[in-house]
PDB file of C-alpha atoms in Angstrom:
ATOM      1  CA  GLU A   1    -179.961 -99.965 -50.761  1.00 95.00           C
ATOM      2  CA  GLY A   2    -177.258 -98.209 -48.780  1.00 94.00           C
ATOM      3  CA  ASP A   3    -176.293 -94.541 -48.574  1.00 95.00           C
ATOM      4  CA  PRO A   4    -178.777 -92.362 -50.554  1.00 92.00           C
ATOM      5  CA  GLN A   5    -176.557 -89.279 -50.160  1.00 94.00           C
ATOM      6  CA  ILE A   6    -173.440 -90.723 -51.774  1.00 94.00           C
ATOM      7  CA  LEU A   7    -171.914 -88.619 -54.593  1.00 94.00           C
ATOM      8  CA  ILE A   8    -170.709 -90.108 -57.877  1.00 94.00           C
ATOM      9  CA  HIS A   9    -168.298 -88.386 -60.273  1.00 93.00           C
ATOM     10  CA  ALA A  10    -167.510 -91.102 -62.839  1.00 93.00           C
ATOM     11  CA  PRO A  11    -168.292 -94.635 -64.016  1.00 95.00           C
ATOM     12  CA  SER A  12    -165.790 -97.466 -63.544  1.00 96.00           C
ATOM     13  CA  LYS A  13    -165.176-101.108 -64.393  1.00 94.00           C
ATOM     14  CA  ILE A  14    -166.299-103.151 -61.415  1.00 95.00           C
ATOM     15  CA  GLU A  15    -162.878-104.765 -60.934  1.00 94.00           C
ATOM     16  CA  GLU A  16    -161.195-101.338 -61.015  1.00 94.00           C
ATOM     17  CA  GLY A  17    -163.774 -99.385 -59.030  1.00 95.00           C
ATOM     18  CA  THR A  18    -162.692 -96.572 -56.738  1.00 96.00           C
ATOM     19  CA  PRO A  19    -164.625 -94.484 -54.194  1.00 96.00           C
ATOM     20  CA  GLY A  20    -166.932 -92.027 -55.930  1.00 96.00           C
ATOM     21  CA  THR A  21    -167.482 -94.202 -58.993  1.00 97.00           C
ATOM     22  CA  LEU A  22    -170.442 -96.218 -60.241  1.00 97.00           C
ATOM     23  CA  SER A  23    -170.266 -99.705 -61.738  1.00 97.00           C
ATOM     24  CA  PHE A  24    -172.727-102.466 -62.626  1.00 96.00           C
ATOM     25  CA  ILE A  25    -173.426-106.192 -62.754  1.00 96.00           C
ATOM     26  CA  ALA A  26    -175.148-107.318 -65.943  1.00 93.00           C
ATOM     27  CA  HIS A  27    -173.766-110.881 -66.084  1.00 91.00           C
ATOM     28  CA  PRO A  28    -173.436-113.486 -63.306  1.00 91.00           C
ATOM     29  CA  LYS A  29    -169.757-114.125 -64.089  1.00 93.00           C
ATOM     30  CA  TYR A  30    -168.919-110.670 -62.675  1.00 93.00           C
ATOM     31  CA  GLU A  31    -170.852-111.120 -59.440  1.00 94.00           C
ATOM     32  CA  HIS A  32    -167.773-112.059 -57.399  1.00 95.00           C
ATOM     33  CA  PHE A  33    -166.372-108.558 -57.977  1.00 96.00           C
ATOM     34  CA  ALA A  34    -169.384-107.096 -56.155  1.00 96.00           C
ATOM     35  CA  TYR A  35    -167.965-108.321 -52.851  1.00 96.00           C
ATOM     36  CA  THR A  36    -164.525-106.760 -53.343  1.00 96.00           C
ATOM     37  CA  THR A  37    -165.081-103.668 -55.509  1.00 96.00           C
ATOM     38  CA  LYS A  38    -164.243-100.223 -54.125  1.00 96.00           C
ATOM     39  CA  ALA A  39    -166.892 -98.581 -56.342  1.00 97.00           C
ATOM     40  CA  SER A  40    -169.395 -96.609 -54.290  1.00 97.00           C
ATOM     41  CA  VAL A  41    -172.506 -97.625 -56.249  1.00 97.00           C
ATOM     42  CA  LEU A  42    -173.527-100.731 -58.195  1.00 97.00           C
ATOM     43  CA  LEU A  43    -176.396-101.009 -60.651  1.00 97.00           C
ATOM     44  CA  VAL A  44    -177.960-104.461 -60.279  1.00 97.00           C
ATOM     45  CA  ALA A  45    -181.075-106.244 -61.508  1.00 96.00           C
ATOM     46  CA  LYS A  46    -184.156-106.186 -59.296  1.00 95.00           C
ATOM     47  CA  ASP A  47    -183.830-109.922 -58.636  1.00 94.00           C
ATOM     48  CA  PHE A  48    -180.119-109.796 -57.731  1.00 95.00           C
ATOM     49  CA  LYS A  49    -179.405-111.774 -54.547  1.00 93.00           C
ATOM     50  CA  ALA A  50    -176.093-111.190 -52.774  1.00 94.00           C
ATOM     51  CA  THR A  51    -174.432-114.196 -51.163  1.00 94.00           C
ATOM     52  CA  GLU A  52    -171.885-112.126 -49.227  1.00 95.00           C
ATOM     53  CA  PRO A  53    -171.869-108.641 -47.645  1.00 95.00           C
ATOM     54  CA  ILE A  54    -171.556-105.758 -50.147  1.00 96.00           C
ATOM     55  CA  GLN A  55    -170.083-102.393 -49.169  1.00 94.00           C
ATOM     56  CA  ALA A  56    -171.368-100.495 -52.199  1.00 96.00           C
ATOM     57  CA  THR A  57    -174.765 -98.862 -52.369  1.00 97.00           C
ATOM     58  CA  LEU A  58    -177.061-100.872 -54.665  1.00 97.00           C
ATOM     59  CA  ILE A  59    -179.506 -99.392 -57.166  1.00 97.00           C
ATOM     60  CA  ARG A  60    -181.945-102.042 -58.389  1.00 97.00           C
ATOM     61  CA  VAL A  61    -183.338-101.555 -61.898  1.00 97.00           C
ATOM     62  CA  GLU A  62    -185.450-103.461 -64.418  1.00 96.00           C
ATOM     63  CA  ASN A  63    -182.767-103.415 -67.116  1.00 96.00           C
ATOM     64  CA  VAL A  64    -179.154-102.900 -66.030  1.00 96.00           C
ATOM     65  CA  ARG A  65    -177.706-102.121 -69.482  1.00 95.00           C
ATOM     66  CA  ALA A  66    -180.484 -99.735 -70.451  1.00 95.00           C
ATOM     67  CA  SER A  67    -180.146 -97.894 -67.135  1.00 96.00           C
ATOM     68  CA  LEU A  68    -176.374 -97.764 -67.528  1.00 95.00           C
ATOM     69  CA  ALA A  69    -176.814 -96.200 -70.987  1.00 94.00           C
ATOM     70  CA  VAL A  70    -178.890 -93.380 -69.474  1.00 94.00           C
ATOM     71  CA  LEU A  71    -176.276 -92.683 -66.812  1.00 94.00           C
ATOM     72  CA  MET A  72    -173.374 -92.903 -69.267  1.00 93.00           C
ATOM     73  CA  GLN A  73    -175.095 -90.247 -71.367  1.00 89.00           C
ATOM     74  CA  LYS A  74    -175.203 -87.990 -68.301  1.00 89.00           C
ATOM     75  CA  PHE A  75    -171.497 -88.534 -67.690  1.00 90.00           C
ATOM     76  CA  ALA A  76    -170.769 -87.880 -71.377  1.00 87.00           C
ATOM     77  CA  GLU A  77    -172.594 -84.556 -71.243  1.00 81.00           C
ATOM     78  CA  GLN A  78    -170.228 -83.444 -68.482  1.00 80.00           C
ATOM     79  CA  ILE A  79    -167.097 -84.631 -70.275  1.00 80.00           C
ATOM     80  CA  ASN A  80    -167.822 -83.686 -73.895  1.00 74.00           C
ATOM     81  CA  LYS A  81    -168.326 -79.973 -73.607  1.00 75.00           C
ATOM     82  CA  ALA A  82    -169.772 -78.854 -76.895  1.00 79.00           C
ATOM     83  CA  PRO A  83    -169.055 -75.459 -78.453  1.00 84.00           C
ATOM     84  CA  SER A  84    -171.628 -72.776 -77.786  1.00 86.00           C
ATOM     85  CA  GLY A  85    -172.725 -70.114 -80.227  1.00 93.00           C
ATOM     86  CA  ILE A  86    -171.060 -69.539 -83.578  1.00 96.00           C
ATOM     87  CA  SER A  87    -167.304 -69.113 -83.476  1.00 96.00           C
ATOM     88  CA  GLU A  88    -165.889 -65.971 -85.054  1.00 95.00           C
ATOM     89  CA  LYS A  89    -163.318 -68.242 -86.668  1.00 97.00           C
ATOM     90  CA  SER A  90    -165.939 -70.337 -88.438  1.00 97.00           C
ATOM     91  CA  GLU A  91    -167.154 -69.543 -91.956  1.00 98.00           C
ATOM     92  CA  VAL A  92    -170.922 -69.493 -92.504  1.00 98.00           C
ATOM     93  CA  HIS A  93    -172.161 -68.488 -95.953  1.00 98.00           C
ATOM     94  CA  ALA A  94    -174.586 -65.572 -96.047  1.00 97.00           C
ATOM     95  CA  ASN A  95    -177.144 -67.753 -97.822  1.00 97.00           C
ATOM     96  CA  ALA A  96    -176.969 -70.579 -95.291  1.00 98.00           C
ATOM     97  CA  SER A  97    -179.860 -71.056 -92.865  1.00 98.00           C
ATOM     98  CA  ILE A  98    -178.988 -71.534 -89.198  1.00 98.00           C
ATOM     99  CA  GLY A  99    -181.666 -72.654 -86.715  1.00 97.00           C
ATOM    100  CA  GLU A 100    -182.038 -71.640 -83.086  1.00 96.00           C
ATOM    101  CA  ASN A 101    -179.443 -72.697 -80.501  1.00 95.00           C
ATOM    102  CA  VAL A 102    -177.002 -73.986 -83.106  1.00 97.00           C
ATOM    103  CA  ALA A 103    -173.324 -74.211 -82.113  1.00 97.00           C
ATOM    104  CA  ILE A 104    -170.571 -73.997 -84.745  1.00 97.00           C
ATOM    105  CA  GLY A 105    -166.976 -74.527 -83.671  1.00 96.00           C
ATOM    106  CA  THR A 106    -163.703 -72.951 -84.757  1.00 96.00           C
ATOM    107  CA  PHE A 107    -162.697 -73.394 -88.426  1.00 98.00           C
ATOM    108  CA  SER A 108    -165.948 -75.117 -89.376  1.00 98.00           C
ATOM    109  CA  ILE A 109    -167.431 -74.251 -92.776  1.00 98.00           C
ATOM    110  CA  VAL A 110    -171.115 -74.055 -93.688  1.00 98.00           C
ATOM    111  CA  SER A 111    -171.538 -73.614 -97.439  1.00 98.00           C
ATOM    112  CA  GLU A 112    -174.100 -71.780 -99.564  1.00 98.00           C
ATOM    113  CA  GLY A 113    -177.650 -73.044 -99.326  1.00 98.00           C
ATOM    114  CA  ALA A 114    -177.000 -75.300 -96.347  1.00 98.00           C
ATOM    115  CA  LYS A 115    -179.649 -75.574 -93.624  1.00 98.00           C
ATOM    116  CA  ILE A 116    -178.688 -76.401 -90.040  1.00 98.00           C
ATOM    117  CA  GLY A 117    -181.573 -77.482 -87.803  1.00 98.00           C
ATOM    118  CA  ALA A 118    -182.250 -76.149 -84.327  1.00 97.00           C
ATOM    119  CA  GLY A 119    -180.082 -77.405 -81.500  1.00 96.00           C
ATOM    120  CA  SER A 120    -177.444 -78.935 -83.776  1.00 97.00           C
ATOM    121  CA  ILE A 121    -173.779 -78.911 -82.800  1.00 97.00           C
ATOM    122  CA  LEU A 122    -170.866 -78.671 -85.226  1.00 97.00           C
ATOM    123  CA  TYR A 123    -167.541 -79.187 -83.501  1.00 96.00           C
ATOM    124  CA  PRO A 124    -164.392 -77.520 -84.868  1.00 96.00           C
ATOM    125  CA  GLN A 125    -163.198 -78.257 -88.409  1.00 98.00           C
ATOM    126  CA  VAL A 126    -166.486 -79.654 -89.698  1.00 98.00           C
ATOM    127  CA  PHE A 127    -167.299 -79.138 -93.391  1.00 98.00           C
ATOM    128  CA  ILE A 128    -170.897 -78.762 -94.557  1.00 98.00           C
ATOM    129  CA  GLY A 129    -171.249 -78.629 -98.356  1.00 98.00           C
ATOM    130  CA  GLU A 130    -173.649 -76.755-100.584  1.00 98.00           C
ATOM    131  CA  ASN A 131    -177.370 -77.363-100.041  1.00 98.00           C
ATOM    132  CA  VAL A 132    -176.801 -79.873 -97.253  1.00 98.00           C
ATOM    133  CA  LYS A 133    -179.778 -80.206 -94.909  1.00 98.00           C
ATOM    134  CA  LEU A 134    -179.230 -81.056 -91.251  1.00 98.00           C
ATOM    135  CA  GLY A 135    -182.186 -81.867 -89.024  1.00 98.00           C
ATOM    136  CA  GLU A 136    -182.606 -80.848 -85.404  1.00 98.00           C
ATOM    137  CA  LYS A 137    -180.187 -81.867 -82.653  1.00 97.00           C
ATOM    138  CA  VAL A 138    -177.570 -83.268 -85.002  1.00 98.00           C
ATOM    139  CA  THR A 139    -174.072 -83.655 -83.543  1.00 97.00           C
ATOM    140  CA  ILE A 140    -171.067 -83.641 -85.877  1.00 97.00           C
ATOM    141  CA  TYR A 141    -167.639 -84.181 -84.345  1.00 96.00           C
ATOM    142  CA  PRO A 142    -164.327 -82.610 -85.481  1.00 97.00           C
ATOM    143  CA  GLY A 143    -163.109 -83.267 -88.988  1.00 98.00           C
ATOM    144  CA  ALA A 144    -166.297 -84.823 -90.351  1.00 98.00           C
ATOM    145  CA  LYS A 145    -167.378 -83.787 -93.845  1.00 98.00           C
ATOM    146  CA  ILE A 146    -170.853 -83.708 -95.351  1.00 98.00           C
ATOM    147  CA  HIS A 147    -170.720 -83.128 -99.110  1.00 98.00           C
ATOM    148  CA  ARG A 148    -173.197 -81.283-101.311  1.00 98.00           C
ATOM    149  CA  ASP A 149    -176.930 -82.040-101.354  1.00 98.00           C
ATOM    150  CA  CYS A 150    -176.848 -84.665 -98.608  1.00 98.00           C
ATOM    151  CA  VAL A 151    -179.683 -84.852 -96.085  1.00 98.00           C
ATOM    152  CA  ILE A 152    -179.159 -85.664 -92.403  1.00 98.00           C
ATOM    153  CA  GLY A 153    -182.188 -86.400 -90.206  1.00 98.00           C
ATOM    154  CA  ASN A 154    -182.940 -85.437 -86.615  1.00 98.00           C
ATOM    155  CA  ASN A 155    -180.841 -86.638 -83.683  1.00 98.00           C
ATOM    156  CA  CYS A 156    -178.062 -88.045 -85.855  1.00 98.00           C
ATOM    157  CA  VAL A 157    -174.472 -88.352 -84.616  1.00 98.00           C
ATOM    158  CA  ILE A 158    -171.512 -88.272 -87.017  1.00 98.00           C
ATOM    159  CA  HIS A 159    -168.110 -88.941 -85.491  1.00 98.00           C
ATOM    160  CA  SER A 160    -164.709 -87.499 -86.337  1.00 98.00           C
ATOM    161  CA  ASN A 161    -163.415 -87.824 -89.892  1.00 98.00           C
ATOM    162  CA  ALA A 162    -166.468 -89.617 -91.216  1.00 98.00           C
ATOM    163  CA  VAL A 163    -167.298 -88.549 -94.775  1.00 98.00           C
ATOM    164  CA  ILE A 164    -170.844 -88.496 -96.091  1.00 98.00           C
ATOM    165  CA  GLY A 165    -171.432 -88.024 -99.814  1.00 98.00           C
ATOM    166  CA  THR A 166    -168.119 -88.815-101.479  1.00 97.00           C
ATOM    167  CA  ASP A 167    -168.280 -89.895-105.114  1.00 97.00           C
ATOM    168  CA  GLY A 168    -169.391 -93.463-105.707  1.00 95.00           C
ATOM    169  CA  PHE A 169    -166.860 -95.785-107.353  1.00 95.00           C
ATOM    170  CA  GLY A 170    -168.134 -95.471-110.913  1.00 94.00           C
ATOM    171  CA  PHE A 171    -165.888 -95.860-113.964  1.00 95.00           C
ATOM    172  CA  ALA A 172    -166.471 -97.135-117.506  1.00 95.00           C
ATOM    173  CA  PRO A 173    -163.707 -98.720-119.625  1.00 95.00           C
ATOM    174  CA  ASP A 174    -163.216 -97.673-123.238  1.00 96.00           C
ATOM    175  CA  ALA A 175    -162.100 -99.875-126.120  1.00 95.00           C
ATOM    176  CA  GLU A 176    -158.475 -99.538-125.059  1.00 96.00           C
ATOM    177  CA  GLY A 177    -159.157-100.540-121.470  1.00 95.00           C
ATOM    178  CA  ARG A 178    -158.794 -97.061-120.005  1.00 97.00           C
ATOM    179  CA  TYR A 179    -161.279 -96.144-117.300  1.00 97.00           C
ATOM    180  CA  HIS A 180    -163.324 -92.953-117.476  1.00 97.00           C
ATOM    181  CA  LYS A 181    -165.145 -91.497-114.507  1.00 96.00           C
ATOM    182  CA  ILE A 182    -168.951 -91.589-114.466  1.00 95.00           C
ATOM    183  CA  PRO A 183    -170.270 -88.471-112.706  1.00 96.00           C
ATOM    184  CA  GLN A 184    -171.994 -89.303-109.428  1.00 97.00           C
ATOM    185  CA  LEU A 185    -175.028 -87.027-109.342  1.00 97.00           C
ATOM    186  CA  GLY A 186    -177.096 -88.418-106.461  1.00 98.00           C
ATOM    187  CA  ASN A 187    -176.825 -87.849-102.723  1.00 98.00           C
ATOM    188  CA  VAL A 188    -176.880 -89.589 -99.339  1.00 98.00           C
ATOM    189  CA  ILE A 189    -179.881 -89.531 -97.025  1.00 98.00           C
ATOM    190  CA  LEU A 190    -179.558 -90.351 -93.336  1.00 98.00           C
ATOM    191  CA  GLU A 191    -182.919 -90.715 -91.642  1.00 98.00           C
ATOM    192  CA  ASP A 192    -183.488 -89.907 -87.945  1.00 98.00           C
ATOM    193  CA  ASP A 193    -181.456 -91.376 -85.062  1.00 98.00           C
ATOM    194  CA  VAL A 194    -178.567 -92.638 -87.204  1.00 98.00           C
ATOM    195  CA  GLU A 195    -175.026 -92.791 -85.785  1.00 98.00           C
ATOM    196  CA  ILE A 196    -171.938 -92.960 -88.007  1.00 98.00           C
ATOM    197  CA  GLY A 197    -168.529 -93.960 -86.593  1.00 98.00           C
ATOM    198  CA  SER A 198    -165.167 -92.318 -87.176  1.00 98.00           C
ATOM    199  CA  ASN A 199    -163.543 -92.722 -90.593  1.00 98.00           C
ATOM    200  CA  THR A 200    -166.609 -94.396 -92.034  1.00 98.00           C
ATOM    201  CA  VAL A 201    -167.383 -93.371 -95.619  1.00 98.00           C
ATOM    202  CA  ILE A 202    -170.793 -93.361 -97.294  1.00 98.00           C
ATOM    203  CA  ASP A 203    -170.714 -92.765-101.055  1.00 98.00           C
ATOM    204  CA  ARG A 204    -173.307 -90.644-102.832  1.00 98.00           C
ATOM    205  CA  ALA A 205    -175.554 -92.401-105.332  1.00 98.00           C
ATOM    206  CA  SER A 206    -174.763 -92.260-109.032  1.00 96.00           C
ATOM    207  CA  MET A 207    -178.450 -91.307-109.440  1.00 96.00           C
ATOM    208  CA  GLY A 208    -181.052 -91.135-106.706  1.00 97.00           C
ATOM    209  CA  SER A 209    -179.926 -91.658-103.104  1.00 98.00           C
ATOM    210  CA  THR A 210    -177.784 -93.866-100.937  1.00 98.00           C
ATOM    211  CA  LEU A 211    -180.248 -94.441 -98.101  1.00 98.00           C
ATOM    212  CA  ILE A 212    -179.446 -95.080 -94.437  1.00 98.00           C
ATOM    213  CA  LYS A 213    -182.762 -95.642 -92.693  1.00 98.00           C
ATOM    214  CA  LYS A 214    -183.904 -94.698 -89.216  1.00 98.00           C
ATOM    215  CA  GLY A 215    -181.952 -96.034 -86.246  1.00 98.00           C
ATOM    216  CA  VAL A 216    -178.991 -97.484 -88.171  1.00 98.00           C
ATOM    217  CA  LYS A 217    -175.721 -97.614 -86.195  1.00 98.00           C
ATOM    218  CA  LEU A 218    -172.402 -97.857 -88.025  1.00 98.00           C
ATOM    219  CA  ASP A 219    -169.047 -98.507 -86.352  1.00 98.00           C
ATOM    220  CA  ASN A 220    -165.715 -96.983 -87.399  1.00 98.00           C
ATOM    221  CA  LEU A 221    -163.964 -97.697 -90.702  1.00 98.00           C
ATOM    222  CA  ILE A 222    -166.936 -98.933 -92.717  1.00 98.00           C
ATOM    223  CA  GLN A 223    -167.410 -98.492 -96.482  1.00 98.00           C
ATOM    224  CA  ILE A 224    -170.944 -98.045 -97.808  1.00 98.00           C
ATOM    225  CA  ALA A 225    -170.958 -97.806-101.604  1.00 98.00           C
ATOM    226  CA  HIS A 226    -173.255 -95.857-103.936  1.00 98.00           C
ATOM    227  CA  ASN A 227    -176.988 -96.605-104.038  1.00 98.00           C
ATOM    228  CA  VAL A 228    -176.851 -98.949-101.046  1.00 98.00           C
ATOM    229  CA  THR A 229    -179.894 -99.102 -98.755  1.00 98.00           C
ATOM    230  CA  LEU A 230    -179.553-100.018 -95.084  1.00 98.00           C
ATOM    231  CA  GLY A 231    -182.830-100.937 -93.368  1.00 98.00           C
ATOM    232  CA  GLU A 232    -184.086 -99.585 -90.063  1.00 98.00           C
ATOM    233  CA  ASN A 233    -182.125-100.428 -86.907  1.00 98.00           C
ATOM    234  CA  THR A 234    -179.421-102.353 -88.739  1.00 98.00           C
ATOM    235  CA  VAL A 235    -176.025-102.383 -86.995  1.00 98.00           C
ATOM    236  CA  ILE A 236    -172.617-102.910 -88.640  1.00 98.00           C
ATOM    237  CA  ALA A 237    -169.258-103.438 -86.903  1.00 98.00           C
ATOM    238  CA  ALA A 238    -165.902-102.021 -87.988  1.00 98.00           C
ATOM    239  CA  GLN A 239    -164.171-102.640 -91.314  1.00 98.00           C
ATOM    240  CA  ALA A 240    -167.212-104.100 -93.049  1.00 98.00           C
ATOM    241  CA  GLY A 241    -167.858-103.170 -96.671  1.00 98.00           C
ATOM    242  CA  ILE A 242    -171.018-103.165 -98.765  1.00 98.00           C
ATOM    243  CA  ALA A 243    -170.782-102.891-102.547  1.00 98.00           C
ATOM    244  CA  GLY A 244    -173.005-100.764-104.736  1.00 97.00           C
ATOM    245  CA  SER A 245    -176.802-101.110-105.015  1.00 97.00           C
ATOM    246  CA  THR A 246    -177.066-103.784-102.333  1.00 98.00           C
ATOM    247  CA  GLU A 247    -180.159-103.627-100.124  1.00 98.00           C
ATOM    248  CA  ILE A 248    -179.792-104.670 -96.496  1.00 98.00           C
ATOM    249  CA  GLY A 249    -183.005-105.300 -94.580  1.00 98.00           C
ATOM    250  CA  LYS A 250    -184.035-103.953 -91.195  1.00 98.00           C
ATOM    251  CA  ASN A 251    -182.668-105.236 -87.870  1.00 98.00           C
ATOM    252  CA  VAL A 252    -179.702-106.897 -89.602  1.00 98.00           C
ATOM    253  CA  GLN A 253    -176.547-107.479 -87.524  1.00 98.00           C
ATOM    254  CA  ILE A 254    -173.229-107.489 -89.400  1.00 98.00           C
ATOM    255  CA  GLY A 255    -169.909-108.413 -87.778  1.00 98.00           C
ATOM    256  CA  GLY A 256    -166.543-106.773 -88.355  1.00 97.00           C
ATOM    257  CA  GLN A 257    -164.734-107.202 -91.679  1.00 97.00           C
ATOM    258  CA  ALA A 258    -167.761-108.778 -93.337  1.00 98.00           C
ATOM    259  CA  GLY A 259    -168.128-108.077 -97.041  1.00 97.00           C
ATOM    260  CA  PHE A 260    -171.123-107.925 -99.405  1.00 98.00           C
ATOM    261  CA  VAL A 261    -171.106-108.068-103.197  1.00 97.00           C
ATOM    262  CA  GLY A 262    -173.170-105.551-105.103  1.00 97.00           C
ATOM    263  CA  HIS A 263    -176.748-105.748-106.402  1.00 97.00           C
ATOM    264  CA  ILE A 264    -178.094-108.276-103.888  1.00 98.00           C
ATOM    265  CA  LYS A 265    -180.823-108.169-101.238  1.00 98.00           C
ATOM    266  CA  VAL A 266    -180.436-109.344 -97.649  1.00 98.00           C
ATOM    267  CA  ALA A 267    -183.610-110.146 -95.712  1.00 98.00           C
ATOM    268  CA  ASP A 268    -184.678-108.612 -92.412  1.00 98.00           C
ATOM    269  CA  GLY A 269    -183.082-109.843 -89.209  1.00 98.00           C
ATOM    270  CA  VAL A 270    -180.150-111.656 -90.843  1.00 98.00           C
ATOM    271  CA  LYS A 271    -177.027-112.090 -88.680  1.00 98.00           C
ATOM    272  CA  VAL A 272    -173.635-112.141 -90.405  1.00 97.00           C
ATOM    273  CA  GLN A 273    -170.599-113.282 -88.421  1.00 96.00           C
ATOM    274  CA  ALA A 274    -167.294-111.398 -88.577  1.00 96.00           C
ATOM    275  CA  GLN A 275    -165.126-111.855 -91.689  1.00 96.00           C
ATOM    276  CA  SER A 276    -167.945-113.520 -93.598  1.00 96.00           C
ATOM    277  CA  GLY A 277    -168.443-112.902 -97.310  1.00 96.00           C
ATOM    278  CA  ILE A 278    -171.972-112.577 -98.662  1.00 97.00           C
ATOM    279  CA  ALA A 279    -171.837-113.348-102.386  1.00 94.00           C
ATOM    280  CA  ALA A 280    -175.499-114.094-103.080  1.00 95.00           C
ATOM    281  CA  PRO A 281    -178.921-112.854-101.955  1.00 97.00           C
ATOM    282  CA  VAL A 282    -180.103-113.947 -98.498  1.00 97.00           C
ATOM    283  CA  LYS A 283    -183.860-114.465 -98.718  1.00 97.00           C
ATOM    284  CA  GLU A 284    -184.604-116.144 -95.372  1.00 97.00           C
ATOM    285  CA  GLU A 285    -185.411-113.688 -92.583  1.00 98.00           C
ATOM    286  CA  GLY A 286    -183.404-114.075 -89.389  1.00 97.00           C
ATOM    287  CA  LYS A 287    -180.865-116.432 -90.963  1.00 96.00           C
ATOM    288  CA  ALA A 288    -177.404-116.595 -89.349  1.00 96.00           C
ATOM    289  CA  MET A 289    -174.477-116.679 -91.807  1.00 96.00           C
ATOM    290  CA  TYR A 290    -170.805-117.562 -91.414  1.00 94.00           C
ATOM    291  CA  GLY A 291    -167.749-118.102 -93.626  1.00 89.00           C
ATOM    292  CA  SER A 292    -166.514-116.883 -96.977  1.00 87.00           C
ATOM    293  CA  PRO A 293    -168.478-117.368 -99.087  1.00 85.00           C
ATOM    294  CA  ALA A 294    -170.918-117.481 -96.216  1.00 86.00           C
ATOM    295  CA  LEU A 295    -172.912-120.605 -95.315  1.00 82.00           C
ATOM    296  CA  ALA A 296    -175.732-121.092 -92.867  1.00 88.00           C
ATOM    297  CA  TYR A 297    -174.129-120.629 -89.433  1.00 88.00           C
ATOM    298  CA  LYS A 298    -174.643-124.188 -88.128  1.00 89.00           C
ATOM    299  CA  ASP A 299    -173.623-125.720 -91.471  1.00 88.00           C
ATOM    300  CA  TYR A 300    -170.408-123.706 -91.371  1.00 86.00           C
ATOM    301  CA  LEU A 301    -169.575-124.895 -87.838  1.00 88.00           C
ATOM    302  CA  LYS A 302    -170.166-128.525 -88.840  1.00 88.00           C
ATOM    303  CA  SER A 303    -168.062-128.075 -91.972  1.00 85.00           C
ATOM    304  CA  TYR A 304    -165.287-126.348 -90.061  1.00 84.00           C
ATOM    305  CA  ALA A 305    -165.125-129.255 -87.612  1.00 86.00           C
ATOM    306  CA  VAL A 306    -164.341-131.446 -90.626  1.00 87.00           C
ATOM    307  CA  PHE A 307    -162.080-129.326 -92.795  1.00 83.00           C
ATOM    308  CA  LYS A 308    -159.784-128.241 -89.958  1.00 85.00           C
ATOM    309  CA  ASN A 309    -158.924-131.954 -89.656  1.00 88.00           C
ATOM    310  CA  LEU A 310    -158.460-132.504 -93.401  1.00 88.00           C
ATOM    311  CA  PRO A 311    -154.645-133.008 -93.226  1.00 88.00           C
ATOM    312  CA  ALA A 312    -155.048-135.811 -90.667  1.00 89.00           C
ATOM    313  CA  LEU A 313    -157.996-137.316 -92.551  1.00 88.00           C
ATOM    314  CA  TYR A 314    -156.018-137.223 -95.799  1.00 89.00           C
ATOM    315  CA  LYS A 315    -153.110-138.995 -94.110  1.00 91.00           C
ATOM    316  CA  ARG A 316    -155.410-141.705 -92.762  1.00 90.00           C
ATOM    317  CA  LEU A 317    -157.032-142.120 -96.172  1.00 91.00           C
ATOM    318  CA  ALA A 318    -153.645-142.519 -97.826  1.00 92.00           C
ATOM    319  CA  GLU A 319    -152.660-145.164 -95.254  1.00 91.00           C
ATOM    320  CA  LEU A 320    -155.904-147.070 -95.826  1.00 92.00           C
ATOM    321  CA  GLU A 321    -155.410-146.990 -99.611  1.00 92.00           C
ATOM    322  CA  LYS A 322    -151.882-148.343 -99.170  1.00 90.00           C
ATOM    323  CA  LYS A 323    -153.149-151.182 -96.977  1.00 89.00           C
ATOM    324  CA  LEU A 324    -155.812-152.049 -99.569  1.00 90.00           C
ATOM    325  CA  LYS A 325    -153.188-152.197-102.315  1.00 88.00           C
ATOM    326  CA  ASP A 326    -150.904-154.361-100.153  1.00 88.00           C
ATOM    327  CA  THR A 327    -153.695-156.848 -99.458  1.00 85.00           C
ATOM    328  CA  ALA A 328    -155.032-156.917-103.024  1.00 74.00           C
TER     329      ALA A 328
END
């Protein structure tokens, strides 16, 4: 609705929109900006009803956020210009296998026995270890490192300085209390459509595989220990940590700075609030957890309402005890 010929060069926040930009309304609390924004185009829901005149051209869609994601990808393709071809300043081992239309940036290293799938992009300074297998259309940003024998599925994205396949934290104490390293002989497997944030580290298994299943999305600065399994379409926010051999179900949502002890199972669909500590198995699917150690979400909120007032309650209790003694 409006000018179908208008040209857009960038997205913008609706309150900071300028001519030639596109913004959106996905929540009613931002509607008032629609009447003042200078953005040229607004994405709105099909049932959006304006209560004042709007200068911007409107594009009505079934799902505003999903449509925005498509357009943001188009903008990203213009901004993030990937390397093309194989840089003369990269190092590709003679026994590595490189698929069609692969791009390898300056100072990247592809080691012996590695296989890079068709259409994959390695930005500058990427390290690919021996016998690593990359699927098709994998994107690895500068400084990321994939260590030996790891397997990366199709359409995966690994952001800068992430490390896949470091040694798991395995040590055994001797009789004198000195710790000796246990060789970590397994690998890491990322299934298709996984995205790994910057500076996130996924340890290789001691034996077998650390497994990140299809569709998992990991934020920056996350630690995934050896032999962990993350179920399909699980998402984890920054600074969370999962200890060794823990199994997280599918469609789990984990908030920032949450922590999990090792050797437990967490059921499908569980939601863990930020800074919570999971110290025992969670068997109920879809359960919401909060606190450290974590409680059921609603139980935690009720408990918090009480224990934040404990100093005042203690004072009142002491006063009541004194009155009882005085009247005894």
